[in-house]
Amino acid sequence: MNFDITILGCGAATPTQRLSPTAQFVSIHEHSFLIDCGEGTQIRIREMGFKMQKIEAIFISHLHGDHFFGLMGLLSTFSLLGRTKDLTVIAPRDLEPWIFQTLRISDSYLTFPVHFVATEKNESAVVYETEFLTVKAVPVKHRIACHAFLFAEKPHPLKVKKYCIQDYQLGIEEIVKLKRGEDVIREGGEVIRVSSVCEEPQPQRKYFFCSDTLPLKLKDADLFNVDLLYHESTFLDDHIERAAHTFHSTARQAAQVANHLQAKKLLLGHFSARYHDLSLFATEAQLEFAESEVAKEGSTYSISL
Ligand SMILES: [Zn+2]
């Protein structure tokens, strides 16, 4: 079961020849999602060979153009290619009228149903859920309302060890009960414990996408110990005042957030175009948090079981 994050864009503000604005293609258990949709995202999806019509939900962190100006074009392409499959869009409330206004002005329409889920300013909530995944929107501090997104795998079903089925002569009902995590008590008092017949549960993987924001000391227990944290680092510490003024973070501050949340790995992104040597971001962050890395467009970061 895969858990892959592909960076389609990790530049800030404007598209350049070197970097595209924010977008990430997320594939979990072979289901496809998109986080943010900066200008040119559909081209990046094509370049990577991903099937865009398979995207089930799009998560938009906030309504600055470099995080959603590619969405209208992508929705239009979905329609031109004859999409009929439902799409869920999780975004600030104002996105919905923007889409319908643009459709009206351009005399176009969508060939598929869109379900809008609004993220509310300063509110933390589970905004998307499937049988294997929950996505929580977490408010962060930016110039306008902005949410980070926590992608968390649900607990994997327990597996009964094969030889135990034989040894204990387990019946179907007993196996179903054990898989639910409940001990079996047989007539006569024999107890078959989950801990003795089931395999160790597989770890639940977590990915936390955090852009754009000032550095925060988040307290929500769900956000701690994530396998991968993507945190914006628009600037280096040489522009720490500018970072504060524009509600962004520096690489060192992003690393401090990773430390605070006890993340296993930090991926830095949302780089200002003023910087040409991106390795400086990793160097600065690694002084605070060793497992820091610079996000690379076109690279896939997999979280293994
Ligand atoms: Zn922004």
GROMACS .gro file of C-alpha atoms and ligand atoms in nm:
model
  306
    1MET     CA    1   0.000   0.000   0.000
    2ASN     CA    2   0.167   0.316  -0.122
    3PHE     CA    3   0.194   0.655   0.046
    4ASP     CA    4   0.369   0.888  -0.199
    5ILE     CA    5   0.403   1.265  -0.221
    6THR     CA    6   0.528   1.413  -0.549
    7ILE     CA    7   0.638   1.775  -0.559
    8LEU     CA    8   0.494   1.942  -0.869
    9GLY     CA    9   0.587   2.292  -0.761
   10CYS     CA   10   0.777   2.440  -0.466
   11GLY     CA   11   0.841   2.801  -0.565
   12ALA     CA   12   0.682   3.107  -0.404
   13ALA     CA   13   0.479   3.384  -0.563
   14THR     CA   14   0.548   3.371  -0.939
   15PRO     CA   15   0.627   3.084  -1.177
   16THR     CA   16   0.990   3.103  -1.295
   17GLN     CA   17   1.200   2.895  -1.533
   18ARG     CA   18   1.348   2.721  -1.229
   19LEU     CA   19   1.044   2.667  -1.005
   20SER     CA   20   0.667   2.631  -1.034
   21PRO     CA   21   0.420   2.758  -0.774
   22THR     CA   22   0.289   2.522  -0.507
   23ALA     CA   23   0.127   2.191  -0.604
   24GLN     CA   24   0.172   1.834  -0.480
   25PHE     CA   25   0.035   1.509  -0.618
   26VAL     CA   26  -0.045   1.271  -0.333
   27SER     CA   27  -0.108   0.900  -0.392
   28ILE     CA   28  -0.223   0.691  -0.095
   29HIS     CA   29  -0.335   0.327  -0.136
   30GLU     CA   30  -0.340   0.401  -0.513
   31HIS     CA   31  -0.594   0.684  -0.466
   32SER     CA   32  -0.498   1.025  -0.604
   33PHE     CA   33  -0.522   1.368  -0.445
   34LEU     CA   34  -0.386   1.713  -0.515
   35ILE     CA   35  -0.266   1.970  -0.262
   36ASP     CA   36  -0.276   2.327  -0.393
   37CYS     CA   37  -0.286   2.404  -0.762
   38GLY     CA   38  -0.057   2.687  -0.867
   39GLU     CA   39  -0.040   2.805  -1.226
   40GLY     CA   40   0.080   2.533  -1.465
   41THR     CA   41  -0.008   2.241  -1.236
   42GLN     CA   42  -0.185   2.049  -1.514
   43ILE     CA   43   0.129   2.063  -1.727
   44ARG     CA   44   0.338   1.928  -1.436
   45ILE     CA   45   0.084   1.645  -1.388
   46ARG     CA   46   0.115   1.553  -1.757
   47GLU     CA   47   0.496   1.572  -1.747
   48MET     CA   48   0.498   1.330  -1.453
   49GLY     CA   49   0.267   1.088  -1.639
   50PHE     CA   50   0.001   1.093  -1.366
   51LYS     CA   51  -0.359   1.027  -1.465
   52MET     CA   52  -0.529   1.358  -1.383
   53GLN     CA   53  -0.882   1.219  -1.412
   54LYS     CA   54  -0.808   0.987  -1.121
   55ILE     CA   55  -0.778   1.281  -0.881
   56GLU     CA   56  -1.053   1.236  -0.622
   57ALA     CA   57  -1.007   1.546  -0.407
   58ILE     CA   58  -0.820   1.876  -0.429
   59PHE     CA   59  -0.710   2.055  -0.112
   60ILE     CA   60  -0.647   2.430  -0.139
   61SER     CA   61  -0.459   2.580   0.157
   62HIS     CA   62  -0.548   2.946   0.095
   63LEU     CA   63  -0.652   3.190  -0.171
   64HIS     CA   64  -0.322   3.349  -0.270
   65GLY     CA   65  -0.284   3.308  -0.646
   66ASP     CA   66   0.034   3.101  -0.630
   67HIS     CA   67  -0.167   2.828  -0.454
   68PHE     CA   68  -0.479   2.808  -0.672
   69PHE     CA   69  -0.454   2.998  -1.002
   70GLY     CA   70  -0.404   2.666  -1.186
   71LEU     CA   71  -0.733   2.525  -1.060
   72MET     CA   72  -0.969   2.681  -1.316
   73GLY     CA   73  -0.758   2.551  -1.604
   74LEU     CA   74  -0.741   2.205  -1.451
   75LEU     CA   75  -1.119   2.188  -1.396
   76SER     CA   76  -1.173   2.306  -1.752
   77THR     CA   77  -0.940   2.036  -1.885
   78PHE     CA   78  -1.123   1.772  -1.678
   79SER     CA   79  -1.443   1.876  -1.859
   80LEU     CA   80  -1.286   1.896  -2.205
   81LEU     CA   81  -1.162   1.540  -2.154
   82GLY     CA   82  -1.517   1.433  -2.062
   83ARG     CA   83  -1.483   1.369  -1.691
   84THR     CA   84  -1.797   1.238  -1.522
   85LYS     CA   85  -1.640   1.123  -1.194
   86ASP     CA   86  -1.721   1.331  -0.883
   87LEU     CA   87  -1.459   1.569  -0.747
   88THR     CA   88  -1.432   1.702  -0.393
   89VAL     CA   89  -1.273   2.043  -0.346
   90ILE     CA   90  -1.167   2.142   0.004
   91ALA     CA   91  -1.091   2.514   0.020
   92PRO     CA   92  -1.177   2.848   0.179
   93ARG     CA   93  -1.542   2.938   0.125
   94ASP     CA   94  -1.474   3.212  -0.134
   95LEU     CA   95  -1.335   2.965  -0.387
   96GLU     CA   96  -1.677   2.828  -0.484
   97PRO     CA   97  -1.828   3.157  -0.615
   98TRP     CA   98  -1.496   3.231  -0.794
   99ILE     CA   99  -1.527   2.905  -0.987
  100PHE     CA  100  -1.890   2.958  -1.083
  101GLN     CA  101  -1.835   3.322  -1.174
  102THR     CA  102  -1.544   3.224  -1.401
  103LEU     CA  103  -1.751   2.951  -1.564
  104ARG     CA  104  -2.034   3.197  -1.629
  105ILE     CA  105  -1.805   3.467  -1.775
  106SER     CA  106  -1.626   3.218  -1.998
  107ASP     CA  107  -1.952   3.056  -2.110
  108SER     CA  108  -1.832   2.715  -1.998
  109TYR     CA  109  -1.956   2.439  -1.771
  110LEU     CA  110  -1.834   2.134  -1.585
  111THR     CA  111  -1.924   1.785  -1.701
  112PHE     CA  112  -1.890   1.638  -1.349
  113PRO     CA  113  -2.028   1.709  -1.001
  114VAL     CA  114  -1.810   1.908  -0.760
  115HIS     CA  115  -1.861   1.878  -0.385
  116PHE     CA  116  -1.726   2.178  -0.197
  117VAL     CA  117  -1.609   2.147   0.160
  118ALA     CA  118  -1.529   2.485   0.317
  119THR     CA  119  -1.239   2.530   0.555
  120GLU     CA  120  -1.333   2.785   0.820
  121LYS     CA  121  -1.096   3.053   0.946
  122ASN     CA  122  -0.928   2.954   1.276
  123GLU     CA  123  -1.112   2.621   1.279
  124SER     CA  124  -0.953   2.278   1.293
  125ALA     CA  125  -1.167   1.998   1.146
  126VAL     CA  126  -1.158   1.666   0.964
  127VAL     CA  127  -1.248   1.779   0.612
  128TYR     CA  128  -1.213   1.453   0.420
  129GLU     CA  129  -1.245   1.088   0.511
  130THR     CA  130  -1.234   0.753   0.331
  131GLU     CA  131  -1.213   0.396   0.459
  132PHE     CA  132  -0.832   0.426   0.480
  133LEU     CA  133  -0.762   0.796   0.531
  134THR     CA  134  -0.857   1.108   0.724
  135VAL     CA  135  -0.748   1.458   0.630
  136LYS     CA  136  -0.757   1.726   0.894
  137ALA     CA  137  -0.742   2.098   0.814
  138VAL     CA  138  -0.536   2.288   1.070
  139PRO     CA  139  -0.544   2.669   1.081
  140VAL     CA  140  -0.205   2.839   1.052
  141LYS     CA  141  -0.100   3.206   1.062
  142HIS     CA  142  -0.073   3.381   0.727
  143ARG     CA  143  -0.182   3.719   0.587
  144ILE     CA  144  -0.518   3.565   0.497
  145ALA     CA  145  -0.701   3.256   0.627
  146CYS     CA  146  -0.482   2.954   0.558
  147HIS     CA  147  -0.491   2.587   0.654
  148ALA     CA  148  -0.229   2.317   0.676
  149PHE     CA  149  -0.343   1.961   0.600
  150LEU     CA  150  -0.267   1.644   0.796
  151PHE     CA  151  -0.304   1.325   0.590
  152ALA     CA  152  -0.333   1.034   0.835
  153GLU     CA  153  -0.379   0.671   0.751
  154LYS     CA  154  -0.648   0.491   0.952
  155PRO     CA  155  -0.549   0.184   1.157
  156HIS     CA  156  -0.475  -0.115   0.935
  157PRO     CA  157  -0.701  -0.417   0.993
  158LEU     CA  158  -0.536  -0.676   1.219
  159LYS     CA  159  -0.411  -0.999   1.062
  160VAL     CA  160  -0.444  -1.335   1.238
  161LYS     CA  161  -0.125  -1.542   1.211
  162LYS     CA  162  -0.189  -1.833   0.972
  163TYR     CA  163  -0.052  -2.105   1.200
  164CYS     CA  164  -0.275  -1.980   1.484
  165ILE     CA  165  -0.587  -2.044   1.276
  166GLN     CA  166  -0.474  -2.405   1.256
  167ASP     CA  167  -0.345  -2.436   1.612
  168TYR     CA  168  -0.655  -2.289   1.775
  169GLN     CA  169  -0.898  -2.427   1.511
  170LEU     CA  170  -1.041  -2.076   1.478
  171GLY     CA  171  -1.387  -2.040   1.325
  172ILE     CA  172  -1.491  -1.755   1.091
  173GLU     CA  173  -1.678  -1.565   1.363
  174GLU     CA  174  -1.381  -1.592   1.596
  175ILE     CA  175  -1.143  -1.462   1.326
  176VAL     CA  176  -1.371  -1.167   1.251
  177LYS     CA  177  -1.381  -1.082   1.623
  178LEU     CA  178  -1.003  -1.105   1.660
  179LYS     CA  179  -0.952  -0.884   1.351
  180ARG     CA  180  -1.171  -0.623   1.521
  181GLY     CA  181  -0.924  -0.632   1.810
  182GLU     CA  182  -1.150  -0.822   2.051
  183ASP     CA  183  -1.037  -1.126   2.253
  184VAL     CA  184  -1.237  -1.447   2.205
  185ILE     CA  185  -1.383  -1.624   2.509
  186ARG     CA  186  -1.497  -1.978   2.432
  187GLU     CA  187  -1.753  -2.186   2.616
  188GLY     CA  188  -1.566  -2.347   2.900
  189GLY     CA  189  -1.370  -2.026   2.961
  190GLU     CA  190  -1.075  -2.060   2.718
  191VAL     CA  191  -0.950  -1.710   2.628
  192ILE     CA  192  -0.782  -1.646   2.292
  193ARG     CA  193  -0.605  -1.314   2.311
  194VAL     CA  194  -0.556  -1.077   2.017
  195SER     CA  195  -0.199  -1.018   2.136
  196SER     CA  196  -0.111  -1.388   2.105
  197VAL     CA  197  -0.270  -1.474   1.770
  198CYS     CA  198  -0.256  -1.147   1.568
  199GLU     CA  199   0.045  -0.998   1.392
  200GLU     CA  200   0.183  -0.666   1.519
  201PRO     CA  201  -0.039  -0.387   1.382
  202GLN     CA  202   0.125  -0.196   1.095
  203PRO     CA  203   0.211   0.166   1.176
  204GLN     CA  204  -0.028   0.442   1.067
  205ARG     CA  205   0.155   0.677   0.837
  206LYS     CA  206   0.116   1.055   0.853
  207TYR     CA  207   0.203   1.344   0.624
  208PHE     CA  208   0.169   1.707   0.735
  209PHE     CA  209   0.162   1.976   0.465
  210CYS     CA  210   0.224   2.319   0.614
  211SER     CA  211   0.230   2.624   0.384
  212ASP     CA  212   0.210   2.932   0.405
  213THR     CA  213   0.265   3.038   0.763
  214LEU     CA  214   0.464   3.206   1.033
  215PRO     CA  215   0.643   2.944   1.245
  216LEU     CA  216   0.399   2.810   1.505
  217LYS     CA  217   0.415   2.604   1.822
  218LEU     CA  218   0.118   2.385   1.733
  219LYS     CA  219  -0.029   2.189   2.023
  220ASP     CA  220  -0.264   1.937   1.855
  221ALA     CA  221  -0.134   1.591   1.955
  222ASP     CA  222  -0.227   1.449   1.612
  223LEU     CA  223   0.042   1.664   1.450
  224PHE     CA  224   0.330   1.517   1.649
  225ASN     CA  225   0.559   1.239   1.526
  226VAL     CA  226   0.452   1.264   1.162
  227ASP     CA  227   0.659   1.063   0.915
  228LEU     CA  228   0.703   1.361   0.687
  229LEU     CA  229   0.654   1.734   0.745
  230TYR     CA  230   0.652   1.969   0.446
  231HIS     CA  231   0.702   2.318   0.581
  232GLU     CA  232   0.737   2.639   0.390
  233SER     CA  233   1.069   2.821   0.409
  234THR     CA  234   1.023   3.117   0.180
  235PHE     CA  235   1.336   3.283   0.316
  236LEU     CA  236   1.665   3.215   0.487
  237ASP     CA  237   1.743   3.376   0.820
  238ASP     CA  238   1.910   3.665   0.632
  239HIS     CA  239   1.555   3.788   0.564
  240ILE     CA  240   1.397   3.694   0.895
  241GLU     CA  241   1.232   4.035   0.931
  242ARG     CA  242   1.086   4.017   0.584
  243ALA     CA  243   0.959   3.666   0.665
  244ALA     CA  244   0.778   3.796   0.974
  245HIS     CA  245   0.642   4.096   0.784
  246THR     CA  246   0.497   3.878   0.505
  247PHE     CA  247   0.376   3.597   0.740
  248HIS     CA  248   0.626   3.344   0.613
  249SER     CA  249   0.902   3.131   0.772
  250THR     CA  250   1.276   3.089   0.730
  251ALA     CA  251   1.449   2.753   0.687
  252ARG     CA  252   1.577   2.765   1.044
  253GLN     CA  253   1.229   2.841   1.178
  254ALA     CA  254   1.082   2.553   0.975
  255ALA     CA  255   1.342   2.325   1.133
  256GLN     CA  256   1.242   2.448   1.478
  257VAL     CA  257   0.881   2.354   1.398
  258ALA     CA  258   1.000   2.006   1.290
  259ASN     CA  259   1.186   1.976   1.620
  260HIS     CA  260   0.886   2.089   1.821
  261LEU     CA  261   0.655   1.841   1.644
  262GLN     CA  262   0.919   1.565   1.664
  263ALA     CA  263   0.870   1.498   1.293
  264LYS     CA  264   1.078   1.216   1.145
  265LYS     CA  265   1.175   1.414   0.836
  266LEU     CA  266   1.142   1.773   0.712
  267LEU     CA  267   1.095   1.875   0.352
  268LEU     CA  268   1.152   2.245   0.284
  269GLY     CA  269   0.968   2.431   0.007
  270HIS     CA  270   0.798   2.751  -0.113
  271PHE     CA  271   1.130   2.918  -0.195
  272SER     CA  272   1.152   3.285  -0.283
  273ALA     CA  273   1.287   3.340  -0.635
  274ARG     CA  274   1.561   3.565  -0.491
  275TYR     CA  275   1.760   3.254  -0.389
  276HIS     CA  276   1.951   3.064  -0.656
  277ASP     CA  277   2.141   2.812  -0.443
  278LEU     CA  278   1.865   2.613  -0.272
  279SER     CA  279   2.116   2.392  -0.089
  280LEU     CA  280   2.158   2.684   0.154
  281PHE     CA  281   1.808   2.609   0.286
  282ALA     CA  282   1.908   2.255   0.384
  283THR     CA  283   2.235   2.377   0.537
  284GLU     CA  284   2.056   2.635   0.752
  285ALA     CA  285   1.778   2.395   0.859
  286GLN     CA  286   2.015   2.108   0.939
  287LEU     CA  287   2.177   2.320   1.212
  288GLU     CA  288   1.848   2.280   1.403
  289PHE     CA  289   1.707   1.955   1.261
  290ALA     CA  290   1.935   1.699   1.100
  291GLU     CA  291   1.669   1.527   0.886
  292SER     CA  292   1.600   1.835   0.674
  293GLU     CA  293   1.592   1.822   0.297
  294VAL     CA  294   1.515   2.064   0.015
  295ALA     CA  295   1.206   1.961  -0.186
  296LYS     CA  296   1.283   1.894  -0.550
  297GLU     CA  297   1.024   1.937  -0.822
  298GLY     CA  298   0.952   1.608  -0.996
  299SER     CA  299   1.072   1.404  -0.698
  300THR     CA  300   0.849   1.158  -0.513
  301TYR     CA  301   0.885   1.113  -0.139
  302SER     CA  302   0.750   0.776  -0.027
  303ILE     CA  303   0.661   0.684   0.328
  304SER     CA  304   0.718   0.311   0.368
  305LEU     CA  305   0.542   0.083   0.614
  306ZN      ZN  306   0.037   3.287   0.068
   0.00000   0.00000   0.00000
